[in-house]
Amino acid sequence: MVWPIDLAILTLVVIVGIGALMVKDLLGAAILFGAYSFMMCLLWTIMGAVDVAFTEASVGAGVSTVFFVGAVFRTSRRTKD
Amino acid sequence: METIVSIKPLLAVSVSLLVTPILASSRAPNVREAWTFMAAVAKVLIVASMVPAVLKGAEIVYTVAEVVPGAAIKFRVDALGMLFALVSSSLWIVTSAYSIGYMRGLKEHSQTRYFVFFALALSATVGVAFSANLLTLYLFYEMLSFATYPLVTHHQDHEARSSGRKYLLYIVGTSIGIVLPAMLICYNMTGTLEFSMQGIFAGTEHKATITVLLLMLVLGFAKVAIMPLHSWLPAAMVAPTPVSALLHAVAVVKVGAFSVLRVLTGVFGVNLLTNLHLGTVICYIASFTVIVASLIALSQDGLKRRLAFSTIGQLSYIVLGVALLSPKGMIGGMTHIAMHAFGKITLFFCAGAIAVATGKKYISEMVGIGKRMPVTMVAFFIGSLSVIGLPPTGGFFSKWYLVLGTLQADQMPMLIVLLGSSLLNAAYFLPIVYKAFFCTPEESMFENTIQEAPIWCVAPLVVTAVISVVLFFYPTLFLNLAKLAIGG
Amino acid sequence: MSLQYPGLIVVVPLLSALVISIAGWVNKRWCFPIAVAGLSVAAYSSVGLLFRVLDEGVIVYKLGGWDPPMGIAYYVDHLNGLVLAVVSVVALLNAIASKNSIEQEFPERIGPFYTLYVLMVTGLLGIVVTGDAFNLYVLLEIAALTGYGLIAMGGGRGPLSALNYLYMGTIGACFYLLGIGYLYIMTGSLNMVDIARILPDLYQSKAVMAAFIICMVGVWLKMAFFPLHAWLPNAYTFAPSASSSLIAPLVTKVMIYVMIRLILTIFTPEFSFNILAVSKPIVWLSVIAIFMGAILALSERNLKKMLTFIIIAEVGYMVGGAWLGNRVGMTGAILHIANDALMTLCVFLAVGNIVYKVKGAEFENLQGLFRKMPFTMGAFVIGAMSMIGVPPTCGFFSKWYLISGAIQAGQYGFMVALLFSSLVNVVLFFRVFEICYYEPFSDHHGHGDHHPEPIDEAPVTMLVPLFIVAAILVLVGLYTGDIVNHIVEFAIPKGLV
Amino acid sequence: MGDIIQTIVAKYNFWIYITLMMIGLYAMIAKNNLVKKIVGMNIFQTAIILFYVSIGAKRGATIPILEHGHGGGHNVVHAIDYANPLPHVLMLTAIVVAVATLGVALALAIRVYDRYSTLEEDEILSQIREE
Amino acid sequence: MKVIGLIIAVLTGGLLIYAAGDFPAWSDPASPASTYLSPHFIEKTMEETSVPNIVTAVLADYRGFDTMFETTVIFSAGVACFLLLRAFRRKQPEARHYRHVLTGVTVRIKEGTKLPPSEDFERIDSLWTPHDLIIKTVCRLLIPFIQIFALYVIAHGHHSPGGGFQGGVILGASIIVLAISQDLRTAVKRMGEKLDALLCAVGVLIYAGTGALCLLLGLNFLDYSALASVLHVDPITARSHGILIVEIGVGVAVMATMIWIYNNVSSKGEYDQGL
């Protein structure tokens, strides 16, 4: 049975998500967001949604993060919240 | 009563509408004015061509579009509408002649715009006259309001702007704010808005609701300038005199009066009003206006302002007459539309002529002017007689019938009001004429050389004056139409 | 071919958008003709479709040949037949009218601009024509994304307002998606008709109620219904005139259509109005919306921004009319979708011409416009009359139905709000007219027509569509009776009385 | 007590997705930094995707790819053995829409930064007020 | 603002939690979602489309219309980014820098003056940092494999997880990796802007065109069985092939768009050396 892992990851997802919003550095936020997406991807694999997980791994954890990083490099890392 | 389906009403309305693009595009003044005349004549001819049928008691109907179930955009030519249409369309010819003289005389700017919107206003007026239901009437009423705005504010100075605002505030404010909801409530109560002799409320018995609706509709048509919704009229006198003449002696204000007539006779119906004793309410409102307006008129020195207040009073005659709900009274009220129109437009023309010739606007400056402009002042005299209601002018008949109406409805207070106000009318008109002619040379303000306004100005006022006199001898046309209008 | 109209309506614009984006790299001058061609095919087939619907009733088009609910299907009935025609015609006219202003404002971006423009029209048409709840979401996003791009073209504060619009729009779309998810988890279906078939057993379920509320909130966000309107004015004001005259008439109206579709088709009127007893508060909300829109509009000194606030008030009209819960009110709402789209297009095109000539819609730029651009102002006046609600322009008649509905439903507050906003519109527009009408004051005597200020009008390609729209306003007004009897009557289910 | 735990566990995914959605929504409204808002937006969207995927999950079911599919439709397939594919399909679409929105949002953010050289909303607003 | 946000979030959450009470328990095989439509997909897919990966089948065939617009969304996002960011009137820097690759000598060249035509010089920005050799090499080794894998994902989408989207993204990612590990100019040399833009459109065009082709062949839009007559196979296989075709289209479009967006975002549309 994989449900416990499932629950654990779910909780972890929430934590990472909050972290991505709390961290005072946009670059860090971007990286944490990547982690968040990857957690999600794991979660969906567990639930049997392999295609979605695959897409999320490539799009969410991959390209989105790169976009974030690129945008942050082009603007500024500074954030007040 | 037979009904003829014919496109004539639509033509009568749209002939001046169709000519507007030509007017707008024509750069040469002569072309423009020629077209204006053609349109005016065509309009009169079309209207006149329908007179015999109407006198035979027929009705000419034409439906443009069935926009809302039970309320189409529809024309119906009946006696009352014909009466009004005849007056307004025939006076358009005279006025356009006069405007040419006036506008050229004063070298007014942007005359093209002036003539275009004048034509529009005329279409709207005839449209109101021929409309078969409240929706159509509202349509043309609004059209008139917006078409006259550029005319009222023609001078485009600060005064024009402020009075233009006042004009819109009163006219459009009331029509959208009061008439529209009233109309919709009527529609939702009865499911129709068609005018008919017995009214649309046949059967319904909500006295309170009907009273409220009646007041909303009578006061809502603020163009009739019943107090307290009157003060736009004097303000609107900043307009060029021909505008004041046609619009504020004939078209606009008479449209208001006409709409109220329609509401009283067509929407509510004489029987209903008699049963619910609502006529008296209107009578008292109207008579109040009559007296107060005449009193204010006494105190005015500006000639046009005095005329304006006299107009306010005279309009309430019309309402009063119909609200008496007695046949004779109603005939009086309806004929007064015509009679007062001819009388009052003469007076305005005279005022304009004086302005053009001497530039004088205030009565106190007009002592002895009769020696300078005898023709004009004689016309003025006739016009004032007609407005006061003395023979030998058409005004006499309408007053006469009004008085008979009060007796028929045995409303003594109203009789007193009528007679009193007639005295007041005399009191604020005759002194002008007297001072104009009979004054000692030293107090005269003009040298005795006769110098009239240009012919374009004088001819029309002579014509209208003559018509007012003629109407004393041949009033039958209007009287018959009025008799037909009250169905007997 | 007429059997394929539903397909063509969406596919042809899509293909033409792709072709445009390719052509943009080869030769800019090809973009405009292709766009016009694609849009006119769409307009032609949607009008043809409307007539077919009038003859045959509901038309079902199975994409991929799969029977619904397995595959995605188009359901074209009288309601979206009407909206389709309006949307495609408006888009076409605006495309023709805005040619010059596009070339003036951003000459080197014509290719991508037209791509987005046509894509947006594709999205809107798809939203209207589709019968699949999720498909609607995807198209919603297309319309939204392209819209952000088009608005942000405006430069200045354009990007910022577009970004705010993006946040709000995304929340709205996601709420809609969430609501659909709730419906899906309860019914297991995504096809609107199918959901409607399954739902009646579940009307008591909390999840269905929540689904309805969430969808509504999402749609309201997208249509800028009063408390959620904050994004609209800036977005529409700072957009380039070519975009704003496409977005302002269509987006909010299409969202209104979606709302009505939700009320009437997915959830039956019986659920929306009887089981869920929220009509009264929503109507009151729309009353507030109308008042706020009118009052905020009064405080504006920029013509374009003033109009955006009027749009907010108009949204209030339609939401309120739809939620009056009676047939007349719904008729008014549906009628007003078409009328408002047309009259908004009219005024925005006029504003576009003004901006094209005098570079700005601030009130002080407008002095003496009646002399300078008489034709544009003439059309603008007609549009304004329609917005005020003066017969025989179409604006009056939809208002007529709305007010009648309010009276029948006993919602006099709504009636008062409508009249109030009409009066405020009079004030607003005549304030503009005054400014355009009174030149810098001069003594009026002594100079006749000798030396009038030179007429400096917008090019004819911008004027002709404007005139067409103005004429349509009056014609639609005169044919209101037929439109109601032959189209709107059938668009509303018999259940609603 | 026990049944409460039961319901909590039985719908754990739903609770979590609601939590995530609240977080995302809060961030979109309350955060001051434009990019942070965008992060919130993505969390919001993924939360909804999570919700859909949870709809699709089915106890004791495997991934929705038929075994020895090369054999064609000969061997009979039981729906109970496979997870519900429909939500997966929808969510593929949703993910792509999310990334598309992300791209446009970032582009807009960069444009905003070009103009105001800050990403903090309050600073931008104060600059606008000064104009 | 924070308070409002909190209130709204809590309200929404409250509503959702309240509603979630009615949900069928999580992963319950008897829930309507699992019992109404999905059985048909699971059981019929094989004989109706002969694609074992149900998700692919539903994605590209049953709900192929969604997917087409999904691709269109990506496409419009790419166009929007381009429209927003691309600097059209690019101010030419008064001086340009070149680096002699072999010696590492950097030359600064004034406006107008020419550089001797030679392969050894590469254009660099004023603030240029030398690439890390290890990263550069590793990526250069890695990229081909990434791309092969991407192609496999696209092609094998019928039988295994994956398909156009995933493959396309990975394909795009390989180029993006190149751009990161070296610099944007190198990547753009490999895959020019115009090519990007065209490929985006072409990818979607493949998809929509296939649909339109079906429409021209007399069946409804996107009804791949119409392709049977063209491909000379039975309608079922035609569907399977049709799915493959559109997946390729999706792959192309997604790849190109990802690169396009990255180029514009990472260089503010300047197309200089990027990150």
PDB file of C-alpha atoms in Angstrom, chain E residues 30-142:
ATOM      1  CA  ALA E  30     -18.001   3.495  -7.683  1.00  0.00           C
ATOM      2  CA  SER E  31     -17.861   7.259  -8.053  1.00  0.00           C
ATOM      3  CA  PRO E  32     -19.866   8.665 -10.959  1.00  0.00           C
ATOM      4  CA  ALA E  33     -16.702   9.932 -12.605  1.00  0.00           C
ATOM      5  CA  SER E  34     -15.293   6.404 -12.740  1.00  0.00           C
ATOM      6  CA  THR E  35     -18.516   4.724 -13.712  1.00  0.00           C
ATOM      7  CA  TYR E  36     -20.138   6.995 -16.244  1.00  0.00           C
ATOM      8  CA  LEU E  37     -17.850   7.829 -19.140  1.00  0.00           C
ATOM      9  CA  SER E  38     -14.454   6.358 -18.416  1.00  0.00           C
ATOM     10  CA  PRO E  39     -15.483   2.688 -18.796  1.00  0.00           C
ATOM     11  CA  HIS E  40     -16.399   3.380 -22.378  1.00  0.00           C
ATOM     12  CA  PHE E  41     -13.022   4.940 -23.021  1.00  0.00           C
ATOM     13  CA  ILE E  42     -11.137   2.179 -21.254  1.00  0.00           C
ATOM     14  CA  GLU E  43     -12.947  -0.673 -22.906  1.00  0.00           C
ATOM     15  CA  LYS E  44     -13.643   0.700 -26.385  1.00  0.00           C
ATOM     16  CA  THR E  45     -10.462   2.641 -27.097  1.00  0.00           C
ATOM     17  CA  MET E  46      -8.610  -0.364 -28.387  1.00  0.00           C
ATOM     18  CA  GLU E  47     -11.128  -1.361 -30.969  1.00  0.00           C
ATOM     19  CA  GLU E  48     -12.148   2.156 -31.890  1.00  0.00           C
ATOM     20  CA  THR E  49      -8.694   3.659 -32.324  1.00  0.00           C
ATOM     21  CA  SER E  50      -6.276   0.764 -31.780  1.00  0.00           C
ATOM     22  CA  VAL E  51      -4.179   2.902 -29.446  1.00  0.00           C
ATOM     23  CA  PRO E  52      -3.295   1.155 -26.213  1.00  0.00           C
ATOM     24  CA  ASN E  53      -2.446   4.353 -24.347  1.00  0.00           C
ATOM     25  CA  ILE E  54      -5.949   5.460 -23.523  1.00  0.00           C
ATOM     26  CA  VAL E  55      -4.853   8.925 -22.519  1.00  0.00           C
ATOM     27  CA  THR E  56      -3.229   9.493 -25.877  1.00  0.00           C
ATOM     28  CA  ALA E  57      -6.303   8.199 -27.646  1.00  0.00           C
ATOM     29  CA  VAL E  58      -8.709  10.360 -25.706  1.00  0.00           C
ATOM     30  CA  LEU E  59      -6.376  13.312 -25.888  1.00  0.00           C
ATOM     31  CA  ALA E  60      -5.802  13.276 -29.599  1.00  0.00           C
ATOM     32  CA  ASP E  61      -8.976  11.685 -30.868  1.00  0.00           C
ATOM     33  CA  TYR E  62     -12.034  11.675 -28.667  1.00  0.00           C
ATOM     34  CA  ARG E  63     -11.198  15.106 -27.323  1.00  0.00           C
ATOM     35  CA  GLY E  64      -8.815  16.017 -30.093  1.00  0.00           C
ATOM     36  CA  PHE E  65     -10.554  19.348 -30.475  1.00  0.00           C
ATOM     37  CA  ASP E  66      -9.511  20.364 -26.966  1.00  0.00           C
ATOM     38  CA  THR E  67      -5.980  19.387 -27.733  1.00  0.00           C
ATOM     39  CA  MET E  68      -5.892  21.399 -30.908  1.00  0.00           C
ATOM     40  CA  PHE E  69      -6.848  24.501 -28.979  1.00  0.00           C
ATOM     41  CA  GLU E  70      -4.435  23.559 -26.252  1.00  0.00           C
ATOM     42  CA  THR E  71      -1.727  23.734 -28.871  1.00  0.00           C
ATOM     43  CA  THR E  72      -3.217  26.987 -30.035  1.00  0.00           C
ATOM     44  CA  VAL E  73      -2.974  28.325 -26.501  1.00  0.00           C
ATOM     45  CA  ILE E  74       0.745  27.569 -26.469  1.00  0.00           C
ATOM     46  CA  PHE E  75       1.075  29.152 -29.876  1.00  0.00           C
ATOM     47  CA  SER E  76      -0.735  32.310 -28.877  1.00  0.00           C
ATOM     48  CA  ALA E  77       1.362  32.496 -25.733  1.00  0.00           C
ATOM     49  CA  GLY E  78       4.466  32.391 -27.895  1.00  0.00           C
ATOM     50  CA  VAL E  79       3.155  35.095 -30.185  1.00  0.00           C
ATOM     51  CA  ALA E  80       2.093  37.197 -27.205  1.00  0.00           C
ATOM     52  CA  CYS E  81       5.541  36.964 -25.597  1.00  0.00           C
ATOM     53  CA  PHE E  82       7.158  37.859 -28.891  1.00  0.00           C
ATOM     54  CA  LEU E  83       4.774  40.760 -29.384  1.00  0.00           C
ATOM     55  CA  LEU E  84       5.364  42.027 -25.865  1.00  0.00           C
ATOM     56  CA  LEU E  85       9.091  41.616 -25.499  1.00  0.00           C
ATOM     57  CA  ARG E  86      10.774  41.653 -28.873  1.00  0.00           C
ATOM     58  CA  ALA E  87      12.633  44.920 -29.168  1.00  0.00           C
ATOM     59  CA  PHE E  88      11.953  46.024 -32.725  1.00  0.00           C
ATOM     60  CA  ARG E  89      13.662  49.373 -32.767  1.00  0.00           C
ATOM     61  CA  ARG E  90      16.815  47.972 -31.178  1.00  0.00           C
ATOM     62  CA  LYS E  91      19.324  50.688 -30.338  1.00  0.00           C
ATOM     63  CA  GLN E  92      22.617  49.595 -31.859  1.00  0.00           C
ATOM     64  CA  PRO E  93      25.373  49.725 -29.256  1.00  0.00           C
ATOM     65  CA  GLU E  94      28.008  52.239 -30.406  1.00  0.00           C
ATOM     66  CA  ALA E  95      30.692  49.578 -29.998  1.00  0.00           C
ATOM     67  CA  ARG E  96      30.583  45.816 -30.456  1.00  0.00           C
ATOM     68  CA  HIS E  97      32.871  43.302 -28.838  1.00  0.00           C
ATOM     69  CA  TYR E  98      34.438  40.304 -30.498  1.00  0.00           C
ATOM     70  CA  ARG E  99      36.517  37.585 -28.931  1.00  0.00           C
ATOM     71  CA  HIS E 100      39.176  35.614 -30.668  1.00  0.00           C
ATOM     72  CA  VAL E 101      38.234  32.090 -29.705  1.00  0.00           C
ATOM     73  CA  LEU E 102      41.694  30.548 -29.849  1.00  0.00           C
ATOM     74  CA  THR E 103      43.655  33.206 -28.000  1.00  0.00           C
ATOM     75  CA  GLY E 104      40.819  34.705 -25.975  1.00  0.00           C
ATOM     76  CA  VAL E 105      41.791  38.197 -27.144  1.00  0.00           C
ATOM     77  CA  THR E 106      38.828  40.561 -27.035  1.00  0.00           C
ATOM     78  CA  VAL E 107      38.506  43.312 -29.631  1.00  0.00           C
ATOM     79  CA  ARG E 108      36.262  46.351 -29.286  1.00  0.00           C
ATOM     80  CA  ILE E 109      35.028  47.600 -32.632  1.00  0.00           C
ATOM     81  CA  LYS E 110      33.648  51.104 -33.211  1.00  0.00           C
ATOM     82  CA  GLU E 111      30.455  51.752 -35.124  1.00  0.00           C
ATOM     83  CA  GLY E 112      30.901  51.229 -38.836  1.00  0.00           C
ATOM     84  CA  THR E 113      34.382  49.747 -38.822  1.00  0.00           C
ATOM     85  CA  LYS E 114      34.633  46.198 -40.078  1.00  0.00           C
ATOM     86  CA  LEU E 115      36.122  43.031 -38.677  1.00  0.00           C
ATOM     87  CA  PRO E 116      38.413  40.913 -40.909  1.00  0.00           C
ATOM     88  CA  PRO E 117      36.119  38.038 -41.987  1.00  0.00           C
ATOM     89  CA  SER E 118      37.310  35.078 -39.966  1.00  0.00           C
ATOM     90  CA  GLU E 119      35.712  32.110 -38.230  1.00  0.00           C
ATOM     91  CA  ASP E 120      37.774  32.516 -35.100  1.00  0.00           C
ATOM     92  CA  PHE E 121      35.931  35.604 -33.857  1.00  0.00           C
ATOM     93  CA  GLU E 122      32.692  35.346 -31.931  1.00  0.00           C
ATOM     94  CA  ARG E 123      30.397  38.214 -30.999  1.00  0.00           C
ATOM     95  CA  ILE E 124      30.112  38.788 -27.242  1.00  0.00           C
ATOM     96  CA  ASP E 125      28.446  41.273 -24.925  1.00  0.00           C
ATOM     97  CA  SER E 126      30.338  43.923 -22.993  1.00  0.00           C
ATOM     98  CA  LEU E 127      29.823  42.020 -19.726  1.00  0.00           C
ATOM     99  CA  TRP E 128      30.807  38.593 -20.903  1.00  0.00           C
ATOM    100  CA  THR E 129      31.837  35.801 -18.593  1.00  0.00           C
ATOM    101  CA  PRO E 130      33.782  32.786 -19.872  1.00  0.00           C
ATOM    102  CA  HIS E 131      31.784  29.567 -20.079  1.00  0.00           C
ATOM    103  CA  ASP E 132      32.498  26.805 -17.633  1.00  0.00           C
ATOM    104  CA  LEU E 133      34.255  24.165 -19.656  1.00  0.00           C
ATOM    105  CA  ILE E 134      32.792  21.201 -17.759  1.00  0.00           C
ATOM    106  CA  ILE E 135      29.213  22.314 -18.080  1.00  0.00           C
ATOM    107  CA  LYS E 136      29.762  23.153 -21.715  1.00  0.00           C
ATOM    108  CA  THR E 137      31.189  19.753 -22.515  1.00  0.00           C
ATOM    109  CA  VAL E 138      28.697  17.756 -20.488  1.00  0.00           C
ATOM    110  CA  CYS E 139      25.805  19.515 -22.097  1.00  0.00           C
ATOM    111  CA  ARG E 140      27.259  19.075 -25.520  1.00  0.00           C
ATOM    112  CA  LEU E 141      27.472  15.360 -24.824  1.00  0.00           C
ATOM    113  CA  LEU E 142      24.038  15.225 -23.255  1.00  0.00           C
TER     114      LEU E 142
END
